[in-house]
Short mmCIF file of C-alpha atoms in Angstrom, two decimals:
data_model
loop_
_atom_site.label_atom_id
_atom_site.label_comp_id
_atom_site.label_asym_id
_atom_site.label_seq_id
_atom_site.Cartn_x
_atom_site.Cartn_y
_atom_site.Cartn_z
CA MET A 1 35.07 -37.99 -15.03
CA THR A 2 32.46 -39.92 -12.54
CA ASP A 3 33.77 -37.71 -9.56
CA GLN A 4 32.65 -34.82 -11.64
CA LEU A 5 29.19 -36.44 -12.36
CA LEU A 6 29.08 -37.09 -8.53
CA ALA A 7 29.64 -33.81 -7.60
CA ALA A 8 27.54 -32.01 -9.85
CA PHE A 9 24.84 -34.59 -8.54
CA GLU A 10 25.61 -33.45 -5.33
CA SER A 11 25.38 -29.93 -5.84
CA LYS A 12 21.97 -30.26 -7.36
CA LEU A 13 20.70 -32.38 -4.60
CA ASP A 14 21.95 -29.86 -2.01
CA ARG A 15 20.46 -27.45 -4.01
CA LEU A 16 16.92 -29.39 -4.01
CA ILE A 17 17.12 -29.86 -0.34
CA GLY A 18 17.66 -26.05 0.15
CA ALA A 19 14.74 -25.33 -1.88
CA CYS A 20 12.53 -27.79 -0.03
CA ASP A 21 13.78 -26.69 3.36
CA GLN A 22 12.65 -23.20 1.50
CA LEU A 23 9.29 -24.32 0.72
CA ASN A 24 8.79 -25.81 3.99
CA ARG A 25 9.37 -22.71 6.22
CA GLU A 26 7.52 -20.57 3.40
CA ASN A 27 4.76 -23.02 3.88
CA ASP A 28 4.70 -23.03 8.02
CA GLU A 29 4.42 -19.54 7.35
CA LEU A 30 1.42 -19.46 5.24
CA ARG A 31 -0.33 -21.74 7.76
CA GLN A 32 0.60 -19.53 10.49
CA GLN A 33 -1.13 -16.32 9.04
CA LEU A 34 -4.08 -18.51 7.65
CA ALA A 35 -4.38 -19.66 11.08
CA ARG A 36 -4.05 -16.02 12.26
CA ALA A 37 -6.68 -14.67 9.23
CA ARG A 38 -8.93 -17.51 10.23
CA ALA A 39 -8.94 -16.32 14.25
CA LYS A 40 -9.54 -12.72 12.80
CA GLU A 41 -12.71 -14.17 10.78
CA ASP A 42 -14.22 -15.63 13.72
CA GLU A 43 -13.92 -12.40 16.05
CA TRP A 44 -15.35 -10.37 13.13
CA LEU A 45 -18.24 -12.86 12.79
CA GLY A 46 -18.57 -12.68 16.43
CA GLU A 47 -18.81 -8.87 16.61
CA ARG A 48 -21.29 -9.01 13.64
CA LYS A 49 -23.28 -11.22 15.77
CA ARG A 50 -23.40 -9.33 18.82
CA LEU A 51 -23.92 -6.11 16.26
CA ILE A 52 -27.04 -7.79 14.86
CA GLU A 53 -28.47 -8.70 17.98
CA LYS A 54 -28.05 -5.26 19.75
CA ASN A 55 -30.01 -3.88 16.23
CA GLU A 56 -32.65 -6.09 16.38
CA LEU A 57 -33.08 -5.38 20.55
CA ALA A 58 -32.93 -1.52 19.66
CA LYS A 59 -35.29 -2.08 16.74
CA ASN A 60 -38.03 -4.05 19.35
CA ARG A 61 -37.07 -1.24 21.68
CA VAL A 62 -37.77 1.33 19.32
CA GLU A 63 -41.34 -0.53 17.77
CA ALA A 64 -42.29 -0.90 21.54
CA MET A 65 -42.07 2.96 21.88
CA ILE A 66 -44.10 3.75 19.06
CA SER A 67 -46.57 1.53 20.07
CA ARG A 68 -46.53 3.07 23.00
CA LEU A 69 -47.41 6.69 21.78
CA LYS A 70 -50.04 5.56 19.28
CA SER A 71 -51.97 3.89 22.39
CA LEU A 72 -51.49 6.96 24.31
CA GLU A 73 -52.56 8.96 21.55
CA GLU A 74 -55.75 6.83 20.95
CA HIS A 75 -56.83 7.65 24.88
CA ASN A 76 -56.58 11.47 24.20
#
């Protein structure tokens, strides 16, 4: 009977070790996915910043053109 209990315990322990190994592999994969997602987020945030700066520059140029046009109108 003791041999059967030991065999059952060993079998359960093997399954538990297998489950832990599987969870570790899944955890590693999730960490890699998270790292890729964070890198992509950083890339998007950088692009967003560049576009905001570009938009601000264009806005300033348009405002300057409008001011020059108004100035030309006043002189005519």
